[in-house]
Amino acid sequence: NAGVTQTPKFQVLKTGQSMTLQCAQDMNHNSMYWYRQDPGMGLRLIYYSASEGTTDKGEVPNGYNVSRLNKREFSLRLESAAPSQTSVYFCASRRDRLGSPLHFGNGTRLTVT
Amino acid sequence: DQQVKQNSPSLSVQEGRISILNCDYTNSMFDYFLWYKKYPAEGPTFLISISSIKDKNEDGRFTVFLNKSAKHLSLHIVPSQPGDSAVYFCAASPYNTDKLIFGTGTRLQVFP
């Protein structure tokens, strides 16, 4: 039972490059989330998807796009990376909002130089 | 505009004593609250939650208290153990949305 799997674990990009962070869950959860964690800022919500086919902006969506490819997969794309996007990115999922907690992946550490 | 605030960045407690972690929120539409624990190089893991219809929830050594009038919740860990040393995040979910907003975290250190 893998839970929430994120790839890659580490990535270094140059300013202006693009990349996609992948996330998959095997728990048949409806909702999926992308967060970034920065020192002193806690976990900030980038985008979330309440169900397959829907996505919504979180607290810090600028510079990112997402795709809910199917119920299992939720990807995060940086079209033109900036140093301010250097962060640790966490994907999470939960069954639904009614009394169920988020389950997190182990994160992707992204450095943009 | 930080809707969920953890004003203490760090807390140091002796083993066996009580740890109290605090969290304040500003949005009266929040109706579900959770606490997460995070070790370095790992994703956060769920600890305990509370619905706004309750004011207390216990799970073993962990108890969460909710004071809706003060928009304040706290996590009590009794007795504290060295393995509890981690960063603790509180989180809140507004009524009828799937958003989950986290605080900035409190680093707890439990020393022998």
Tab-separated table of N, CA, C and O in Angstrom, chain B residues 3-94:
chain	number	residue	atom	x	y	z
B	3	GLN	N	-4.708	33.139	7.759
B	3	GLN	CA	-5.968	32.822	8.413
B	3	GLN	C	-5.788	31.875	9.585
B	3	GLN	O	-6.665	31.784	10.447
B	4	VAL	N	-4.689	31.125	9.573
B	4	VAL	CA	-4.403	30.182	10.654
B	4	VAL	C	-3.008	30.524	11.167
B	4	VAL	O	-2.042	30.501	10.404
B	5	LYS	N	-2.930	30.860	12.452
B	5	LYS	CA	-1.661	31.366	12.991
B	5	LYS	C	-1.167	30.515	14.151
B	5	LYS	O	-1.930	30.183	15.058
B	6	GLN	N	0.100	30.213	14.097
B	6	GLN	CA	0.762	29.583	15.225
B	6	GLN	C	1.861	30.550	15.644
B	6	GLN	O	2.887	30.660	14.987
B	7	ASN	N	1.618	31.258	16.713
B	7	ASN	CA	2.482	32.381	17.075
B	7	ASN	C	3.784	31.983	17.747
B	7	ASN	O	4.696	32.809	17.863
B	8	SER	N	3.881	30.721	18.189
B	8	SER	CA	5.132	30.267	18.810
B	8	SER	C	5.896	29.422	17.804
B	8	SER	O	5.485	28.309	17.514
B	9	PRO	N	7.019	29.922	17.302
B	9	PRO	CA	7.779	29.121	16.331
B	9	PRO	C	8.421	27.890	16.958
B	9	PRO	O	8.664	26.902	16.271
B	10	SER	N	8.681	27.953	18.265
B	10	SER	CA	9.342	26.810	18.894
B	10	SER	C	8.905	26.689	20.348
B	10	SER	O	8.454	27.649	20.976
B	11	LEU	N	9.075	25.450	20.862
B	11	LEU	CA	8.702	25.130	22.236
B	11	LEU	C	9.638	24.029	22.724
B	11	LEU	O	9.870	23.056	21.999
B	12	SER	N	10.138	24.184	23.928
B	12	SER	CA	11.032	23.182	24.493
B	12	SER	C	10.434	22.689	25.805
B	12	SER	O	10.067	23.494	26.671
B	13	VAL	N	10.314	21.353	25.953
B	13	VAL	CA	9.628	20.762	27.103
B	13	VAL	C	10.439	19.575	27.607
B	13	VAL	O	11.031	18.832	26.793
B	14	GLN	N	10.427	19.392	28.903
B	14	GLN	CA	11.133	18.238	29.468
B	14	GLN	C	10.287	16.978	29.302
B	14	GLN	O	9.041	17.003	29.400
B	15	GLU	N	10.970	15.879	29.077
B	15	GLU	CA	10.314	14.576	28.959
B	15	GLU	C	9.423	14.329	30.180
B	15	GLU	O	9.814	14.587	31.326
B	16	GLY	N	8.208	13.825	29.923
B	16	GLY	CA	7.285	13.526	31.009
B	16	GLY	C	6.325	14.654	31.346
B	16	GLY	O	5.280	14.426	31.967
B	17	ARG	N	6.671	15.871	30.925
B	17	ARG	CA	5.814	17.016	31.219
B	17	ARG	C	4.784	17.184	30.100
B	17	ARG	O	4.810	16.486	29.096
B	18	ILE	N	3.913	18.164	30.280
B	18	ILE	CA	2.906	18.442	29.268
B	18	ILE	C	3.447	19.421	28.226
B	18	ILE	O	4.138	20.383	28.547
B	19	SER	N	3.147	19.153	26.966
B	19	SER	CA	3.420	20.107	25.882
B	19	SER	C	2.082	20.699	25.454
B	19	SER	O	1.116	19.952	25.236
B	20	ILE	N	2.031	22.013	25.328
B	20	ILE	CA	0.821	22.687	24.875
B	20	ILE	C	1.169	23.530	23.661
B	20	ILE	O	1.971	24.462	23.738
B	21	LEU	N	0.575	23.180	22.537
B	21	LEU	CA	0.799	23.921	21.302
B	21	LEU	C	-0.484	24.668	20.956
B	21	LEU	O	-1.574	24.102	21.032
B	22	ASN	N	-0.339	25.914	20.566
B	22	ASN	CA	-1.485	26.776	20.353
B	22	ASN	C	-1.658	27.188	18.896
B	22	ASN	O	-0.679	27.271	18.146
B	23	CYS	N	-2.904	27.493	18.559
B	23	CYS	CA	-3.240	27.873	17.193
B	23	CYS	C	-4.435	28.822	17.242
B	23	CYS	O	-5.407	28.569	17.977
B	24	ASP	N	-4.359	29.912	16.503
B	24	ASP	CA	-5.472	30.863	16.407
B	24	ASP	C	-5.929	30.972	14.960
B	24	ASP	O	-5.115	30.854	14.047
B	25	TYR	N	-7.195	31.212	14.768
B	25	TYR	CA	-7.704	31.361	13.410
B	25	TYR	C	-8.611	32.583	13.326
B	25	TYR	O	-9.127	33.069	14.332
B	26	THR	N	-8.778	33.080	12.109
B	26	THR	CA	-9.542	34.315	11.941
B	26	THR	C	-10.867	34.095	11.212
B	26	THR	O	-11.768	34.912	11.334
B	27	ASN	N	-10.979	32.984	10.486
B	27	ASN	CA	-12.156	32.776	9.646
B	27	ASN	C	-13.240	32.017	10.417
B	27	ASN	O	-13.054	30.849	10.756
B	28	SER	N	-14.354	32.648	10.673
B	28	SER	CA	-15.422	31.994	11.440
B	28	SER	C	-16.129	30.900	10.636
B	28	SER	O	-16.951	30.167	11.178
B	29	MET	N	-15.785	30.781	9.343
B	29	MET	CA	-16.381	29.724	8.524
B	29	MET	C	-15.643	28.386	8.668
B	29	MET	O	-16.073	27.375	8.122
B	30	PHE	N	-14.521	28.368	9.369
B	30	PHE	CA	-13.820	27.101	9.583
B	30	PHE	C	-14.659	26.207	10.473
B	30	PHE	O	-15.149	26.633	11.519
B	31	ASP	N	-14.818	24.940	10.071
B	31	ASP	CA	-15.627	24.045	10.895
B	31	ASP	C	-14.960	22.704	11.170
B	31	ASP	O	-15.566	21.810	11.781
B	32	TYR	N	-13.749	22.533	10.707
B	32	TYR	CA	-13.048	21.258	10.928
B	32	TYR	C	-11.582	21.592	11.102
B	32	TYR	O	-11.005	22.306	10.271
B	33	PHE	N	-10.980	21.072	12.175
B	33	PHE	CA	-9.615	21.440	12.524
B	33	PHE	C	-8.780	20.176	12.736
B	33	PHE	O	-9.286	19.175	13.262
B	34	LEU	N	-7.516	20.247	12.332
B	34	LEU	CA	-6.651	19.083	12.435
B	34	LEU	C	-5.280	19.503	12.936
B	34	LEU	O	-4.862	20.647	12.759
B	35	TRP	N	-4.559	18.551	13.517
B	35	TRP	CA	-3.156	18.724	13.864
B	35	TRP	C	-2.336	17.671	13.131
B	35	TRP	O	-2.728	16.502	13.059
B	36	TYR	N	-1.196	18.136	12.607
B	36	TYR	CA	-0.267	17.271	11.910
B	36	TYR	C	1.106	17.394	12.556
B	36	TYR	O	1.463	18.434	13.109
B	37	LYS	N	1.878	16.335	12.404
B	37	LYS	CA	3.238	16.284	12.922
B	37	LYS	C	4.147	16.030	11.740
B	37	LYS	O	3.807	15.247	10.836
B	38	LYS	N	5.314	16.685	11.740
B	38	LYS	CA	6.222	16.508	10.607
B	38	LYS	C	7.648	16.325	11.097
B	38	LYS	O	8.195	17.176	11.811
B	39	TYR	N	8.250	15.206	10.637
B	39	TYR	CA	9.675	14.980	10.847
B	39	TYR	C	10.421	15.470	9.607
B	39	TYR	O	9.854	15.535	8.509
B	40	PRO	N	11.720	15.794	9.758
B	40	PRO	CA	12.509	16.238	8.605
B	40	PRO	C	12.499	15.214	7.477
B	40	PRO	O	12.530	14.015	7.723
B	41	ALA	N	12.438	15.696	6.254
B	41	ALA	CA	12.518	14.871	5.039
B	41	ALA	C	11.343	13.898	4.896
B	41	ALA	O	11.442	12.927	4.137
B	42	GLU	N	10.260	14.151	5.621
B	42	GLU	CA	9.058	13.331	5.468
B	42	GLU	C	7.860	14.242	5.263
B	42	GLU	O	7.893	15.429	5.606
B	43	GLY	N	6.769	13.662	4.722
B	43	GLY	CA	5.541	14.430	4.659
B	43	GLY	C	4.883	14.499	6.023
B	43	GLY	O	5.145	13.679	6.899
B	44	PRO	N	4.011	15.505	6.235
B	44	PRO	CA	3.280	15.587	7.500
B	44	PRO	C	2.394	14.358	7.695
B	44	PRO	O	1.879	13.797	6.727
B	45	THR	N	2.225	13.960	8.950
B	45	THR	CA	1.326	12.854	9.260
B	45	THR	C	0.228	13.332	10.207
B	45	THR	O	0.477	14.137	11.112
B	46	PHE	N	-0.951	12.835	10.000
B	46	PHE	CA	-2.122	13.240	10.757
B	46	PHE	C	-2.025	12.766	12.205
B	46	PHE	O	-1.625	11.640	12.498
B	47	LEU	N	-2.397	13.662	13.141
B	47	LEU	CA	-2.392	13.320	14.552
B	47	LEU	C	-3.803	13.177	15.105
B	47	LEU	O	-4.183	12.158	15.632
B	48	ILE	N	-4.553	14.254	15.022
B	48	ILE	CA	-5.857	14.300	15.670
B	48	ILE	C	-6.667	15.421	15.049
B	48	ILE	O	-6.106	16.381	14.527
B	49	SER	N	-7.992	15.276	15.090
B	49	SER	CA	-8.861	16.314	14.515
B	49	SER	C	-10.012	16.618	15.458
B	49	SER	O	-10.262	15.888	16.426
B	50	ILE	N	-10.716	17.707	15.151
B	50	ILE	CA	-11.897	18.064	15.929
B	50	ILE	C	-12.865	18.821	15.033
B	50	ILE	O	-12.452	19.668	14.230
B	51	SER	N	-14.122	18.486	15.169
B	51	SER	CA	-15.173	19.197	14.457
B	51	SER	C	-15.642	20.376	15.306
B	51	SER	O	-15.537	20.340	16.534
B	52	SER	N	-16.192	21.391	14.659
B	52	SER	CA	-16.618	22.577	15.394
B	52	SER	C	-17.821	22.322	16.305
B	52	SER	O	-18.166	23.174	17.125
B	53	ILE	N	-18.428	21.158	16.195
B	53	ILE	CA	-19.550	20.870	17.098
B	53	ILE	C	-19.050	20.340	18.452
B	53	ILE	O	-19.831	20.152	19.375
B	54	LYS	N	-17.747	20.087	18.549
B	54	LYS	CA	-17.166	19.603	19.805
B	54	LYS	C	-16.227	20.651	20.382
B	54	LYS	O	-15.780	21.558	19.668
B	55	ASP	N	-15.877	20.499	21.651
B	55	ASP	CA	-14.851	21.383	22.204
B	55	ASP	C	-13.622	20.615	22.695
B	55	ASP	O	-12.646	21.222	23.126
B	56	LYS	N	-13.681	19.284	22.576
B	56	LYS	CA	-12.543	18.489	23.032
B	56	LYS	C	-12.560	17.151	22.310
B	56	LYS	O	-13.626	16.570	22.076
B	57	ASN	N	-11.354	16.672	21.963
B	57	ASN	CA	-11.224	15.334	21.407
B	57	ASN	C	-9.918	14.735	21.899
B	57	ASN	O	-8.873	15.402	21.874
B	58	GLU	N	-9.981	13.477	22.359
B	58	GLU	CA	-8.792	12.827	22.926
B	58	GLU	C	-8.427	11.601	22.118
B	58	GLU	O	-9.298	10.868	21.652
B	59	ASP	N	-7.122	11.368	22.019
B	59	ASP	CA	-6.631	10.133	21.415
B	59	ASP	C	-5.324	9.780	22.091
B	59	ASP	O	-4.265	10.313	21.732
B	60	GLY	N	-5.405	8.927	23.081
B	60	GLY	CA	-4.203	8.532	23.806
B	60	GLY	C	-3.578	9.705	24.533
B	60	GLY	O	-4.222	10.372	25.343
B	61	ARG	N	-2.310	9.980	24.212
B	61	ARG	CA	-1.604	11.085	24.886
B	61	ARG	C	-1.966	12.460	24.314
B	61	ARG	O	-1.520	13.475	24.838
B	62	PHE	N	-2.725	12.471	23.243
B	62	PHE	CA	-3.022	13.721	22.531
B	62	PHE	C	-4.465	14.151	22.771
B	62	PHE	O	-5.391	13.350	22.640
B	63	THR	N	-4.633	15.431	23.135
B	63	THR	CA	-5.966	16.010	23.303
B	63	THR	C	-5.998	17.345	22.582
B	63	THR	O	-5.071	18.158	22.730
B	64	VAL	N	-7.039	17.565	21.810
B	64	VAL	CA	-7.217	18.858	21.152
B	64	VAL	C	-8.428	19.545	21.791
B	64	VAL	O	-9.460	18.919	22.025
B	65	PHE	N	-8.244	20.831	22.091
B	65	PHE	CA	-9.300	21.657	22.655
B	65	PHE	C	-9.654	22.757	21.658
B	65	PHE	O	-8.764	23.355	21.056
B	66	LEU	N	-10.949	23.011	21.515
B	66	LEU	CA	-11.397	24.059	20.611
B	66	LEU	C	-12.247	25.073	21.382
B	66	LEU	O	-13.218	24.707	22.039
B	67	ASN	N	-11.869	26.335	21.291
B	67	ASN	CA	-12.629	27.432	21.891
B	67	ASN	C	-13.121	28.316	20.742
B	67	ASN	O	-12.393	29.159	20.227
B	68	LYS	N	-14.365	28.088	20.338
B	68	LYS	CA	-14.886	28.765	19.138
B	68	LYS	C	-15.040	30.265	19.365
B	68	LYS	O	-14.794	31.057	18.460
B	69	SER	N	-15.422	30.655	20.548
B	69	SER	CA	-15.638	32.087	20.793
B	69	SER	C	-14.318	32.850	20.704
B	69	SER	O	-14.283	33.990	20.243
B	70	ALA	N	-13.229	32.200	21.110
B	70	ALA	CA	-11.912	32.840	21.033
B	70	ALA	C	-11.203	32.538	19.730
B	70	ALA	O	-10.111	33.060	19.486
B	71	LYS	N	-11.791	31.681	18.901
B	71	LYS	CA	-11.160	31.224	17.653
B	71	LYS	C	-9.748	30.693	17.963
B	71	LYS	O	-8.751	31.119	17.367
B	72	HIS	N	-9.714	29.761	18.873
B	72	HIS	CA	-8.435	29.245	19.365
B	72	HIS	C	-8.533	27.741	19.551
B	72	HIS	O	-9.545	27.224	20.047
B	73	LEU	N	-7.485	27.038	19.126
B	73	LEU	CA	-7.401	25.627	19.477
B	73	LEU	C	-6.014	25.314	19.997
B	73	LEU	O	-5.050	26.057	19.729
B	74	SER	N	-5.952	24.255	20.785
B	74	SER	CA	-4.665	23.863	21.358
B	74	SER	C	-4.541	22.343	21.323
B	74	SER	O	-5.540	21.620	21.332
B	75	LEU	N	-3.303	21.914	21.273
B	75	LEU	CA	-2.967	20.494	21.313
B	75	LEU	C	-2.162	20.249	22.581
B	75	LEU	O	-1.138	20.907	22.801
B	76	HIS	N	-2.643	19.305	23.405
B	76	HIS	CA	-1.933	18.924	24.618
B	76	HIS	C	-1.341	17.533	24.427
B	76	HIS	O	-2.048	16.609	23.987
B	77	ILE	N	-0.072	17.400	24.765
B	77	ILE	CA	0.592	16.102	24.698
B	77	ILE	C	1.057	15.763	26.116
B	77	ILE	O	1.860	16.484	26.708
B	78	VAL	N	0.474	14.683	26.669
B	78	VAL	CA	0.828	14.289	28.030
B	78	VAL	C	0.948	12.760	28.130
B	78	VAL	O	-0.018	12.075	27.780
B	79	PRO	N	2.061	12.206	28.634
B	79	PRO	CA	3.311	12.909	28.903
B	79	PRO	C	4.119	13.068	27.615
B	79	PRO	O	4.016	12.245	26.712
B	80	SER	N	4.912	14.088	27.540
B	80	SER	CA	5.750	14.310	26.353
B	80	SER	C	6.905	13.311	26.333
B	80	SER	O	7.451	12.948	27.382
B	81	GLN	N	7.255	12.872	25.126
B	81	GLN	CA	8.337	11.907	24.955
B	81	GLN	C	9.341	12.461	23.935
B	81	GLN	O	8.946	13.232	23.044
B	82	PRO	N	10.603	12.046	24.015
B	82	PRO	CA	11.590	12.546	23.035
B	82	PRO	C	11.170	12.319	21.585
B	82	PRO	O	11.453	13.143	20.719
B	83	GLY	N	10.470	11.217	21.313
B	83	GLY	CA	10.002	10.933	19.956
B	83	GLY	C	8.946	11.899	19.466
B	83	GLY	O	8.619	11.916	18.266
B	84	ASP	N	8.413	12.737	20.366
B	84	ASP	CA	7.434	13.752	19.957
B	84	ASP	C	8.121	14.971	19.346
B	84	ASP	O	7.445	15.858	18.817
B	85	SER	N	9.430	15.036	19.431
B	85	SER	CA	10.167	16.179	18.874
B	85	SER	C	9.955	16.227	17.362
B	85	SER	O	10.339	15.301	16.638
B	86	ALA	N	9.347	17.289	16.891
B	86	ALA	CA	8.959	17.424	15.480
B	86	ALA	C	8.373	18.818	15.296
B	86	ALA	O	8.275	19.588	16.250
B	87	VAL	N	7.987	19.123	14.077
B	87	VAL	CA	7.237	20.353	13.818
B	87	VAL	C	5.745	20.001	13.774
B	87	VAL	O	5.362	19.025	13.114
B	88	TYR	N	4.945	20.771	14.478
B	88	TYR	CA	3.509	20.532	14.549
B	88	TYR	C	2.763	21.645	13.815
B	88	TYR	O	3.002	22.835	14.049
B	89	PHE	N	1.857	21.225	12.938
B	89	PHE	CA	1.041	22.172	12.176
B	89	PHE	C	-0.418	22.011	12.563
B	89	PHE	O	-0.918	20.879	12.645
B	90	CYS	N	-1.101	23.121	12.771
B	90	CYS	CA	-2.555	23.045	12.832
B	90	CYS	C	-3.107	23.420	11.464
B	90	CYS	O	-2.432	24.095	10.672
B	91	ALA	N	-4.308	22.947	11.179
B	91	ALA	CA	-4.936	23.198	9.883
B	91	ALA	C	-6.432	23.342	10.086
B	91	ALA	O	-6.999	22.783	11.031
B	92	ALA	N	-7.069	24.080	9.186
B	92	ALA	CA	-8.496	24.314	9.306
B	92	ALA	C	-9.154	24.298	7.940
B	92	ALA	O	-8.542	24.713	6.932
B	93	SER	N	-10.390	23.840	7.920
B	93	SER	CA	-11.133	23.705	6.667
B	93	SER	C	-12.422	24.518	6.753
B	93	SER	O	-13.191	24.363	7.711
B	94	PRO	N	-12.649	25.415	5.768
B	94	PRO	CA	-13.903	26.186	5.796
B	94	PRO	C	-15.102	25.307	5.493
B	94	PRO	O	-14.998	24.322	4.746
